[in-house]
CSV table of C-alpha atoms in Angstrom, one decimal:
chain,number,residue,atom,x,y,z
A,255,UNK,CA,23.1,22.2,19.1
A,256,UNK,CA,23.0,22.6,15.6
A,257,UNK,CA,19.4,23.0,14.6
A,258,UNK,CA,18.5,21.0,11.0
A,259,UNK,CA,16.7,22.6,8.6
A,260,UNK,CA,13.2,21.1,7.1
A,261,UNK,CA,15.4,19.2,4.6
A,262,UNK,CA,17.5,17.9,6.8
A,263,UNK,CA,14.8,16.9,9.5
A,264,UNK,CA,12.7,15.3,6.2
A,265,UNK,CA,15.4,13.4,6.0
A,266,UNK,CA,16.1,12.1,9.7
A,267,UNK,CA,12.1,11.4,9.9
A,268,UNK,CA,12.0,9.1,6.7
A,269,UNK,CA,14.5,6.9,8.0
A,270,UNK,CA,11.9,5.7,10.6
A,271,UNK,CA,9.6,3.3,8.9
A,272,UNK,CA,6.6,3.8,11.2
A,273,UNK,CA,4.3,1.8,9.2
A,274,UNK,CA,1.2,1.8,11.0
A,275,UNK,CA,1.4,-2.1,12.1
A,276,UNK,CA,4.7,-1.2,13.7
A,277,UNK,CA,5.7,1.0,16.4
A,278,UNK,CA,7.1,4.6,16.3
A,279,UNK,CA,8.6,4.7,19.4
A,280,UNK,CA,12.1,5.4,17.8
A,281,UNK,CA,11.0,8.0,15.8
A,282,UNK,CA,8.7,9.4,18.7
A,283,UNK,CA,12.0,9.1,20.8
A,284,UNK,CA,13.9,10.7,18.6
A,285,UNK,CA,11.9,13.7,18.9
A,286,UNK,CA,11.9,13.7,22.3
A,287,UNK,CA,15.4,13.9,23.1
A,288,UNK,CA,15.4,17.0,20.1
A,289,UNK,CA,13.0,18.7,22.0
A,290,UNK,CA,14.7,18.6,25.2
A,291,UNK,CA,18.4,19.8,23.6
A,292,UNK,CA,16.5,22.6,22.9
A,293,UNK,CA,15.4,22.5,26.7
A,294,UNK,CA,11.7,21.7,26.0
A,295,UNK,CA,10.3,19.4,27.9
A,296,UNK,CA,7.5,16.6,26.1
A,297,UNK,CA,5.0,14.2,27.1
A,298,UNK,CA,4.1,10.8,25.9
A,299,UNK,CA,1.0,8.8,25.9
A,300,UNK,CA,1.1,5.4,25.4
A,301,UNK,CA,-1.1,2.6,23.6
A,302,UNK,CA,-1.8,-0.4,25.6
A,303,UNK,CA,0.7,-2.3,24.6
A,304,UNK,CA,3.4,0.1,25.2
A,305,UNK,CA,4.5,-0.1,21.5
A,306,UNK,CA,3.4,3.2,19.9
A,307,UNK,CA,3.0,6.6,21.6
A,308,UNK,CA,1.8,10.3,20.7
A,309,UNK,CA,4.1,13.4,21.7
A,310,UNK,CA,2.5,16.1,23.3
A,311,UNK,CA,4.8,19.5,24.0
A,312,UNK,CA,4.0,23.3,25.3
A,313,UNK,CA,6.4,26.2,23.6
A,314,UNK,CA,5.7,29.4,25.6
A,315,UNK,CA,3.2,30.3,28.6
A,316,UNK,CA,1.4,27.4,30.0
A,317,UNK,CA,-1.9,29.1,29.2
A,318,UNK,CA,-5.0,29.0,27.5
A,319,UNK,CA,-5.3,29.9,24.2
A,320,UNK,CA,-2.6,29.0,21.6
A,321,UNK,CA,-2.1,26.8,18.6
A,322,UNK,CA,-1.6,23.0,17.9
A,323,UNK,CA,0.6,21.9,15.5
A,324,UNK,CA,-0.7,18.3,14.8
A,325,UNK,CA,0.5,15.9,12.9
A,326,UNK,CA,0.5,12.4,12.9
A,327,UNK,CA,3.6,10.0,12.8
A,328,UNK,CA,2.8,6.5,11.0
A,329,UNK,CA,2.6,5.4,7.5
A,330,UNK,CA,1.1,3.2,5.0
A,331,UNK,CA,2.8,0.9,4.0
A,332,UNK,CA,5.3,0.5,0.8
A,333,UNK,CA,5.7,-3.3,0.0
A,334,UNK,CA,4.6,-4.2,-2.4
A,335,UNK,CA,5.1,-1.4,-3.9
A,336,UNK,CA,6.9,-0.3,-7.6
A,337,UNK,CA,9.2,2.0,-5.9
A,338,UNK,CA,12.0,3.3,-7.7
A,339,UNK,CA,13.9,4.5,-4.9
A,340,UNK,CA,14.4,3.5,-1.3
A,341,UNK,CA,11.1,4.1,0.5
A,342,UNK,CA,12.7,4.6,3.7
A,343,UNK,CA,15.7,7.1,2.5
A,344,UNK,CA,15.8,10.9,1.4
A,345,UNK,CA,16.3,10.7,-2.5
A,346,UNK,CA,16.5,14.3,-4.1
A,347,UNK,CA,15.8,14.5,-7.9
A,348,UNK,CA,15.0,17.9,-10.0
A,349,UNK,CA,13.4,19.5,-6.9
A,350,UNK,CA,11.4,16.6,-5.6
A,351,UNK,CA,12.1,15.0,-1.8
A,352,UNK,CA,11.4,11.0,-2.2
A,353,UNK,CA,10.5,8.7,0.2
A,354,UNK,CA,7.4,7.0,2.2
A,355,UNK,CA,5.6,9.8,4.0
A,356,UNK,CA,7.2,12.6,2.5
A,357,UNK,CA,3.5,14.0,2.0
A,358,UNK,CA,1.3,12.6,4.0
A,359,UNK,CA,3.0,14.0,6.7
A,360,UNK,CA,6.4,13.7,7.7
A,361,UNK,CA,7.4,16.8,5.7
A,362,UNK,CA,5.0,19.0,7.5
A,363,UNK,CA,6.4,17.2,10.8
A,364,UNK,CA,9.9,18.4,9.2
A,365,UNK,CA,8.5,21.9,8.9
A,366,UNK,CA,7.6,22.0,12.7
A,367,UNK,CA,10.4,20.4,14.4
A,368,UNK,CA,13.0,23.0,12.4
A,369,UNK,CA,10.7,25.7,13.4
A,370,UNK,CA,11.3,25.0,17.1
A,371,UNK,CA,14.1,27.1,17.8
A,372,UNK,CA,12.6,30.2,16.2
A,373,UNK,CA,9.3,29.7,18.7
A,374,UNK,CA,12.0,29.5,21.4
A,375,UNK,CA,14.0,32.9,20.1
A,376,UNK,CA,10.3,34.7,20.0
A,377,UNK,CA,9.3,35.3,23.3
A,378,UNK,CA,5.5,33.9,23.1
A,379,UNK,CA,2.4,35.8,24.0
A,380,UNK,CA,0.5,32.4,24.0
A,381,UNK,CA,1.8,28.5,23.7
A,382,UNK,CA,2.7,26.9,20.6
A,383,UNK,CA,1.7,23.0,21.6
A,384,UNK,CA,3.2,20.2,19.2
A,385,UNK,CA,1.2,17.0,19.0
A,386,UNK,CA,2.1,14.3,17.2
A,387,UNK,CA,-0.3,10.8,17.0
A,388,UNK,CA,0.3,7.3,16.2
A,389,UNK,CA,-2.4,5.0,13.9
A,390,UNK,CA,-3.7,7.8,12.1
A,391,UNK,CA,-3.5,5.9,9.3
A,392,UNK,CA,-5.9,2.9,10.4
A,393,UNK,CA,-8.8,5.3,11.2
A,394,UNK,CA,-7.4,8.9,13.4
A,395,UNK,CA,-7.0,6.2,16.3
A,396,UNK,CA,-4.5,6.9,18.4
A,397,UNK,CA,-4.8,10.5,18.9
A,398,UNK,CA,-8.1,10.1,20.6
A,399,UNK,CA,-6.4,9.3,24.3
A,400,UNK,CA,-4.3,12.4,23.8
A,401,UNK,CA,-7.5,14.3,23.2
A,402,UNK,CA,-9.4,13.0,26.4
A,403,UNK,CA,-6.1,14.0,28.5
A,404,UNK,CA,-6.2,17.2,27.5
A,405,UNK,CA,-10.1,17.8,27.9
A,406,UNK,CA,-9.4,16.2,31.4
A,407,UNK,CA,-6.7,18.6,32.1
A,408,UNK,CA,-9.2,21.6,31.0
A,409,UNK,CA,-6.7,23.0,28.3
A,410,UNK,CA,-8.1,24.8,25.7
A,411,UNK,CA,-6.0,25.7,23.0
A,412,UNK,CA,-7.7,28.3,20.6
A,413,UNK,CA,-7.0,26.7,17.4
A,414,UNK,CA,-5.1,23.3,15.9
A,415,UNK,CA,-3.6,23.3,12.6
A,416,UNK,CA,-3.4,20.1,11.0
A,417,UNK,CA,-0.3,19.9,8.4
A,418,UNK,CA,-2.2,17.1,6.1
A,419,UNK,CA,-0.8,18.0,2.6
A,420,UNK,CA,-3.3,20.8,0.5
A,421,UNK,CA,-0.7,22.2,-1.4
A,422,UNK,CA,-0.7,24.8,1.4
A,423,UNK,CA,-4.1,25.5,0.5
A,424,UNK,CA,-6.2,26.5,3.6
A,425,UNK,CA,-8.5,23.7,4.1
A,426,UNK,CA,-11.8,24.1,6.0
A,427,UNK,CA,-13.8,21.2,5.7
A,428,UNK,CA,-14.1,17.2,5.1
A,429,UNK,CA,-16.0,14.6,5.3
A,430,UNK,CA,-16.5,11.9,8.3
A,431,UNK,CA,-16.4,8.5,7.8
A,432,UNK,CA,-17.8,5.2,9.5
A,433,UNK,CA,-16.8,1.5,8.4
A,434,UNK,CA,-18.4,-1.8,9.5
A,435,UNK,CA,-18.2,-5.5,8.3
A,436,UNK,CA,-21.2,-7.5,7.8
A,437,UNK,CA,-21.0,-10.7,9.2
A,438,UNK,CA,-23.6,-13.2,7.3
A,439,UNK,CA,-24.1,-16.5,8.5
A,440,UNK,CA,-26.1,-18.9,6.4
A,441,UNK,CA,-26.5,-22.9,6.8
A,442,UNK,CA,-23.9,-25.3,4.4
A,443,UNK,CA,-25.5,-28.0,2.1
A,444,UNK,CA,-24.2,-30.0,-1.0
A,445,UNK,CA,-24.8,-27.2,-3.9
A,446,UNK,CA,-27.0,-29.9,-5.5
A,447,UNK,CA,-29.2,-29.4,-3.1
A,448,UNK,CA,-29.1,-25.8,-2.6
A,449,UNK,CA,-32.5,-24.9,-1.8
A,450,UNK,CA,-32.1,-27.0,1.7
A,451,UNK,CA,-29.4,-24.6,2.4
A,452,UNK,CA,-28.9,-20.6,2.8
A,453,UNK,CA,-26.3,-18.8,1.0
A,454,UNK,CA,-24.8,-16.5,2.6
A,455,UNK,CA,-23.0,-15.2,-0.5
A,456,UNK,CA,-26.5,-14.7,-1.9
A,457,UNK,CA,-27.6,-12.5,0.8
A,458,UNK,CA,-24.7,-10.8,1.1
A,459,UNK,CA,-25.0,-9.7,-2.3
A,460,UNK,CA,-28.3,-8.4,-1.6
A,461,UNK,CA,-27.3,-6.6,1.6
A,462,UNK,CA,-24.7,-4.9,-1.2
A,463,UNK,CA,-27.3,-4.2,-3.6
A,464,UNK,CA,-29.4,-2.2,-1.1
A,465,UNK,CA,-25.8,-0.5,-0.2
A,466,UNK,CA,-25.6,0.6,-3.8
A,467,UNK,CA,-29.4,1.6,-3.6
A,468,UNK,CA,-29.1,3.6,-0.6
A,469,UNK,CA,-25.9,5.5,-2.3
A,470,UNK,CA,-28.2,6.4,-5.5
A,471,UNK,CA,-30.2,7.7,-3.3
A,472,UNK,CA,-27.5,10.0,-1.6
A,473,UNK,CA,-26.3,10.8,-4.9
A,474,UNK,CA,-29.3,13.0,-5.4
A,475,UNK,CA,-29.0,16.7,-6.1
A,476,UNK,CA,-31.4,17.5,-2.8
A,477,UNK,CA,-28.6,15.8,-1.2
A,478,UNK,CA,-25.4,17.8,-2.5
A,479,UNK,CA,-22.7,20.1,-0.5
A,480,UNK,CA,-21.2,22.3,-3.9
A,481,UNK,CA,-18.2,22.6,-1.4
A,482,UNK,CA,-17.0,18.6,-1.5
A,483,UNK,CA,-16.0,16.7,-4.2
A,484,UNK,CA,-17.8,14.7,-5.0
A,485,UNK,CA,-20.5,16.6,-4.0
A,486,UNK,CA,-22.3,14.0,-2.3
A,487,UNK,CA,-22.1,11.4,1.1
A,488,UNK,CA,-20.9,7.9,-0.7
A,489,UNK,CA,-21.0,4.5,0.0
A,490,UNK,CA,-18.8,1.7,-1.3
A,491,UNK,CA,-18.3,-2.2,-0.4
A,492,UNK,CA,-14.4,-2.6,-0.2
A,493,UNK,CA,-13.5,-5.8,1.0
A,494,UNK,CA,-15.9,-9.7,1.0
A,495,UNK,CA,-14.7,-13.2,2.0
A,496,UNK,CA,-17.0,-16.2,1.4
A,497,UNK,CA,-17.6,-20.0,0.3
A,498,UNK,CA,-15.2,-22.4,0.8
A,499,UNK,CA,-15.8,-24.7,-2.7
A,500,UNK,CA,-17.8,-24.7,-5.7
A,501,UNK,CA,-20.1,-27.3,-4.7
A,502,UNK,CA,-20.8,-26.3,-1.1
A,503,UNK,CA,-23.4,-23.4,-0.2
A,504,UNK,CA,-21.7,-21.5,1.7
A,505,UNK,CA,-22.5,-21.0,5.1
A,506,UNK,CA,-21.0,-17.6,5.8
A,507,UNK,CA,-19.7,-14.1,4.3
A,508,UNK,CA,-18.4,-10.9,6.1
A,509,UNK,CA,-17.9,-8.0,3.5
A,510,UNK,CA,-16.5,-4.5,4.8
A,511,UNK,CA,-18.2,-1.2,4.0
A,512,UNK,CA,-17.6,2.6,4.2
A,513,UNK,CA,-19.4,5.5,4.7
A,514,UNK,CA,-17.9,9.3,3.9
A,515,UNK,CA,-20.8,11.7,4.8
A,516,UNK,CA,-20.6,15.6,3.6
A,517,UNK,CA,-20.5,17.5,7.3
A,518,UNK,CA,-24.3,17.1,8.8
A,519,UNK,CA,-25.0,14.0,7.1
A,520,UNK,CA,-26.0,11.4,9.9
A,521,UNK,CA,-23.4,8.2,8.9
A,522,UNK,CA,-25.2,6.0,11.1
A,523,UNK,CA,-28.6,6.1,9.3
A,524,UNK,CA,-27.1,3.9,6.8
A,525,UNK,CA,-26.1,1.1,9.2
A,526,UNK,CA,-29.5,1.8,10.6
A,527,UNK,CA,-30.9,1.2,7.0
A,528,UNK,CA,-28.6,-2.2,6.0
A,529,UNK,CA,-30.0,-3.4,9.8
A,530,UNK,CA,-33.7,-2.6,9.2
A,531,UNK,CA,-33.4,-4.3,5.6
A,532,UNK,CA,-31.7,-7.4,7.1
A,533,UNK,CA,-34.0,-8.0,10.2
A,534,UNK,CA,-37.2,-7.1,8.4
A,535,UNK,CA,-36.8,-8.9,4.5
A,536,UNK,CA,-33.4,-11.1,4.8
A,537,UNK,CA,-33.4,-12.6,8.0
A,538,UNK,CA,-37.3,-13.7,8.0
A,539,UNK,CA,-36.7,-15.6,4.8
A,540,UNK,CA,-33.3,-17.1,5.9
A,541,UNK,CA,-34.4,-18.7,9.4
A,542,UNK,CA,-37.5,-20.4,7.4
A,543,UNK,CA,-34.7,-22.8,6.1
A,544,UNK,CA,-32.5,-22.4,9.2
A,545,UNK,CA,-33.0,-21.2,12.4
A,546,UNK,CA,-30.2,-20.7,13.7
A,547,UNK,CA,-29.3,-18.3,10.5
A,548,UNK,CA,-28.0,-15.0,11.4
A,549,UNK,CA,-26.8,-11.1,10.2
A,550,UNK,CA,-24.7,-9.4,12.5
A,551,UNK,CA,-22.6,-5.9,11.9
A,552,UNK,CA,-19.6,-4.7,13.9
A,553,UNK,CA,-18.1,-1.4,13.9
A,554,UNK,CA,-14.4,-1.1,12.4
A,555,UNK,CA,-13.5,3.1,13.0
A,556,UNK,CA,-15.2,6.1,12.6
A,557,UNK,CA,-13.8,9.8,12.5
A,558,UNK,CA,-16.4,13.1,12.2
A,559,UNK,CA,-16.3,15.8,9.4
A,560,UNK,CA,-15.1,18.7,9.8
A,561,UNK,CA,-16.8,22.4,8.9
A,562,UNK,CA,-15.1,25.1,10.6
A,563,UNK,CA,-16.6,28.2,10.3
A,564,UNK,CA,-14.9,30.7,7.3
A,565,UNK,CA,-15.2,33.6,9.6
A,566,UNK,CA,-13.8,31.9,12.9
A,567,UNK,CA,-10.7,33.1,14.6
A,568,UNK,CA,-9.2,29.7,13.4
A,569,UNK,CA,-10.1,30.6,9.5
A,570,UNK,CA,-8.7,34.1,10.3
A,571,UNK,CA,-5.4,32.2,11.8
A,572,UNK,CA,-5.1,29.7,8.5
A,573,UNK,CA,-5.3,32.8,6.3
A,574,UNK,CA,-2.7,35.2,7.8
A,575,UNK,CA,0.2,32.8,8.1
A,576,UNK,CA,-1.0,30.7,5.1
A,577,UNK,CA,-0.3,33.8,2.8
A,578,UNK,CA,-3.7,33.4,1.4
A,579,UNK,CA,-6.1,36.1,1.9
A,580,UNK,CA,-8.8,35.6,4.3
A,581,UNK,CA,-12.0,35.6,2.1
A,582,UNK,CA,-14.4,32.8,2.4
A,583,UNK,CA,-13.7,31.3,-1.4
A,584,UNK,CA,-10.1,30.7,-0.7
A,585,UNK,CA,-10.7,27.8,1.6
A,586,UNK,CA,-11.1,24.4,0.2
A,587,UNK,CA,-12.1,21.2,1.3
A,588,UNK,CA,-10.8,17.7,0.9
A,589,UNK,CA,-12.2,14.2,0.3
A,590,UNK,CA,-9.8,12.2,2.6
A,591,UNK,CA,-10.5,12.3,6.4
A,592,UNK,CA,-7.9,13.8,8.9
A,593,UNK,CA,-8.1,14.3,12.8
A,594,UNK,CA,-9.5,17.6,12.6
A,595,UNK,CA,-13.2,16.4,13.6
A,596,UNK,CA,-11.9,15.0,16.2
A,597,UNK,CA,-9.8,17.5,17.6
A,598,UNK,CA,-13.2,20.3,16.8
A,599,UNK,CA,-15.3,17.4,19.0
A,600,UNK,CA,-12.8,17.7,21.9
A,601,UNK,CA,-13.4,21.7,21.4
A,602,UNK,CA,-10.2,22.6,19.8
A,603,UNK,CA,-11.3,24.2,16.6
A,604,UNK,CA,-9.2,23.0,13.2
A,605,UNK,CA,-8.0,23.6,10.0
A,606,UNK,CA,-6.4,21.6,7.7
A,607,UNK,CA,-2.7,23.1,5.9
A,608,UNK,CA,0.1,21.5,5.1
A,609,UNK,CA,2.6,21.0,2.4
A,610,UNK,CA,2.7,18.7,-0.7
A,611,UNK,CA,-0.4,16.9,-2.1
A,612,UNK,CA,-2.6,13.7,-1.4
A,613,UNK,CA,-2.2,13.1,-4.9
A,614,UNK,CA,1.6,11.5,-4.0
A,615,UNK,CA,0.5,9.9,-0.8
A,616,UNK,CA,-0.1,5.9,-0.4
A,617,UNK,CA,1.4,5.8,-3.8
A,618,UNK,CA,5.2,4.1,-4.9
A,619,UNK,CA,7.9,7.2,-5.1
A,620,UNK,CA,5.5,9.6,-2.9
A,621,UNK,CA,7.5,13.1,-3.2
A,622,UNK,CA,6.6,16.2,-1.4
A,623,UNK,CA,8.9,19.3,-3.4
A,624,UNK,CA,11.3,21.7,-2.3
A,625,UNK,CA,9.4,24.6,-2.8
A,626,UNK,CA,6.2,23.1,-0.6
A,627,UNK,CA,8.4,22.9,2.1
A,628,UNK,CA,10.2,26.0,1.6
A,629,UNK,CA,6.0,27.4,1.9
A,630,UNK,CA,5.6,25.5,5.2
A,631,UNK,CA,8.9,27.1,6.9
A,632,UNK,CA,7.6,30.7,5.9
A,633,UNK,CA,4.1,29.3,7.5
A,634,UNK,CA,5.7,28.9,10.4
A,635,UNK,CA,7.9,31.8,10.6
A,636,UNK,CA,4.9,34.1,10.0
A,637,UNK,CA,3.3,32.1,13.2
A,638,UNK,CA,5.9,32.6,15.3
A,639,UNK,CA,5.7,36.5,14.5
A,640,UNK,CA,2.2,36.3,15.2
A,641,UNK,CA,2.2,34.9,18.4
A,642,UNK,CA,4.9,37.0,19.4
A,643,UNK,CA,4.5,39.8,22.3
């Protein structure tokens, strides 16, 4: 077969619109039956429902050791959107590759897939594994079944490379992240006779407040990782639904809330904090009108950090085919989150390199540029010489 180039593959990928509330299994298909023209054989793990799957494929010796290419495969979405060019199609202009996902991270994907046939030409000292997740997006979800298969199976890759867009920066380090919703149920009354009710607006807003209190307090220079940006674990409230009309207390408000902790940074002990305030102060004051009053939280997701040693084989790995040299203040970190904690959990070291920048991704006319990609290929290439016997 005629192998495409990263271009060309970019291309072929975009036209998939694997939004993360849809399914990828054409795109994840697609792959498939590329891998195997090129006689490699791939695996498939399935959600639940059938409707999405991640890709798992071995180039080389089935042994230890190796490298993961990892990637994931959906998308936000782009309705909505003030997109100047089809979101779903290639569009080239001055340099730059259009189209939803082009960073964040079809064009690494692009990168990889092209690369195939030069891992196959190379005869491999250890395995080059390909792994490609679903609902990434939605909180590094799927890829967690594809990560307990291979802990089951005992395979222990040496290091995974994760091709979230840096610019082709070696990245290091990020931060986890835990969100929750806050379910507040308070007793309705006419609002002329408020004080018979409990508004759960009103104590949801003070559930907030201490949020806002508690991420003063992390803001604190005692508190401070130089190496993140910001420096800091945050908090925010994102999302609150309440009240149903101006002259009803309301009688219940759910608002959603995120954590991002610096690497070490217990996220729980903020739940743990919102949980003592309301069960202690709030509820108390609330079931002395109504018993039957109530503050519940559910998780949403939660991913780790990520701090991978500078001086690990994996940070030795990132800087030799990354073209960056392999000293300590070359590697970054990023704010957003990406399935390398989870990966370093399951005992599969990572680091984070791949091309364009975050800066384009989630946004209308996302772009990754010619000569990011043209960095990834030579990533690669230098990998496969690496690996080689």
């Amino acid at each position: 077969m005629n192998t495409p180039s990263s271009k060309d593959m970019l291309a072929t990928l975009i036209g998939f619109p694997t939004v993360s509330c849809d399914s990828n299994l054409e795109l994840i298909e697609f792959i498939r039956a590329y891998l195997a023209d090129l006689g490699v054989e791939s695996e498939l793990f399935y959600n639940d429902a059938r409707t999405k799957a991640n890709l798992f494929a071995t180039i080389g010796p089935q042994t230890d050791g190796g490298v993961v290419l990892s990637g994931h495969t959906d998308v936000v979405p782009a309705a909505g959107q003030a997109w100047t060019v089809a979101p779903f199609e290639l569009t080239e202009q001055d340099g730059r590759l259009y189209g939803r996902g082009t960073a964040d991270m079809k064009g690494y994907l692009a990168c990889v897939l092209a690369a195939v046939p030069l891992f196959l030409q190379r005869p491999l000292a250890v395995p080059v594994h390909l792994a490609f997740s679903y609902d990434e997006e939605i909180g590094c979800v799927g890829v967690r079944p594809l990560l307990a298969e291979l802990q089951k199976r005992g395979l222990r890759p040496a290091v995974c490379v994760i091709g979230e867009p840096t610019e082709m920066r070696p990245v290091l380090g990020h931060k986890g992240k835990m969100a929750m919703r806050c379910c507040v149920r308070g007793a309705a009354c006419h609002s002329a006779y408020a004080p018979l009710g409990v508004n759960a607006i009103h104590y949801a807003a003070r559930l907030i407040d201490k949020l806002e209190q508690i991420g003063e307090m992390l803001a604190q220079p005692e508190h401070h990782d130089a190496r993140f940006d910001p420096p800091f674990s945050t908090v925010q409230a994102g999302l609150i639904r309440g009240g149903r009309a101006l002259n009803i207390v309301p009688a219940e408000c759910d608002f959603d809330f995120e954590v991002r902790g610096i690497p070490g940074f217990d996220i729980q002990s903020v739940a743990q904090q919102l949980e003592a305030y309301a069960s202690e102060t709030l509820l108390p004051k609330m079931r002395a009108v109504q018993p039957d009053t109530d503050i519940r939280f559910e998780p949403l997701n939660a991913y780790p950090g990520l701090a991978t040693d500078p001086q690990s084989d994996g940070a030795r790995l990132i800087a030799a085919i990354s073209g960056v040299a392999a000293d300590a203040r070359a590697f970054g970190t990023v704010a957003f989150g990406t399935e390398g904690g989870l990966y370093d959990a399951a005992g599969i070291p990572a680091v984070v390199c791949g091309p364009g920048s975050m800066d384009q991704g989630h946004k209308p006319d996302e772009f990754v540029t010619l000569e990011q990609l043209a960095r990834c290929d030579a990533m690669m290439a230098r990998l496969a010489g690496l690996l080689a016997k």
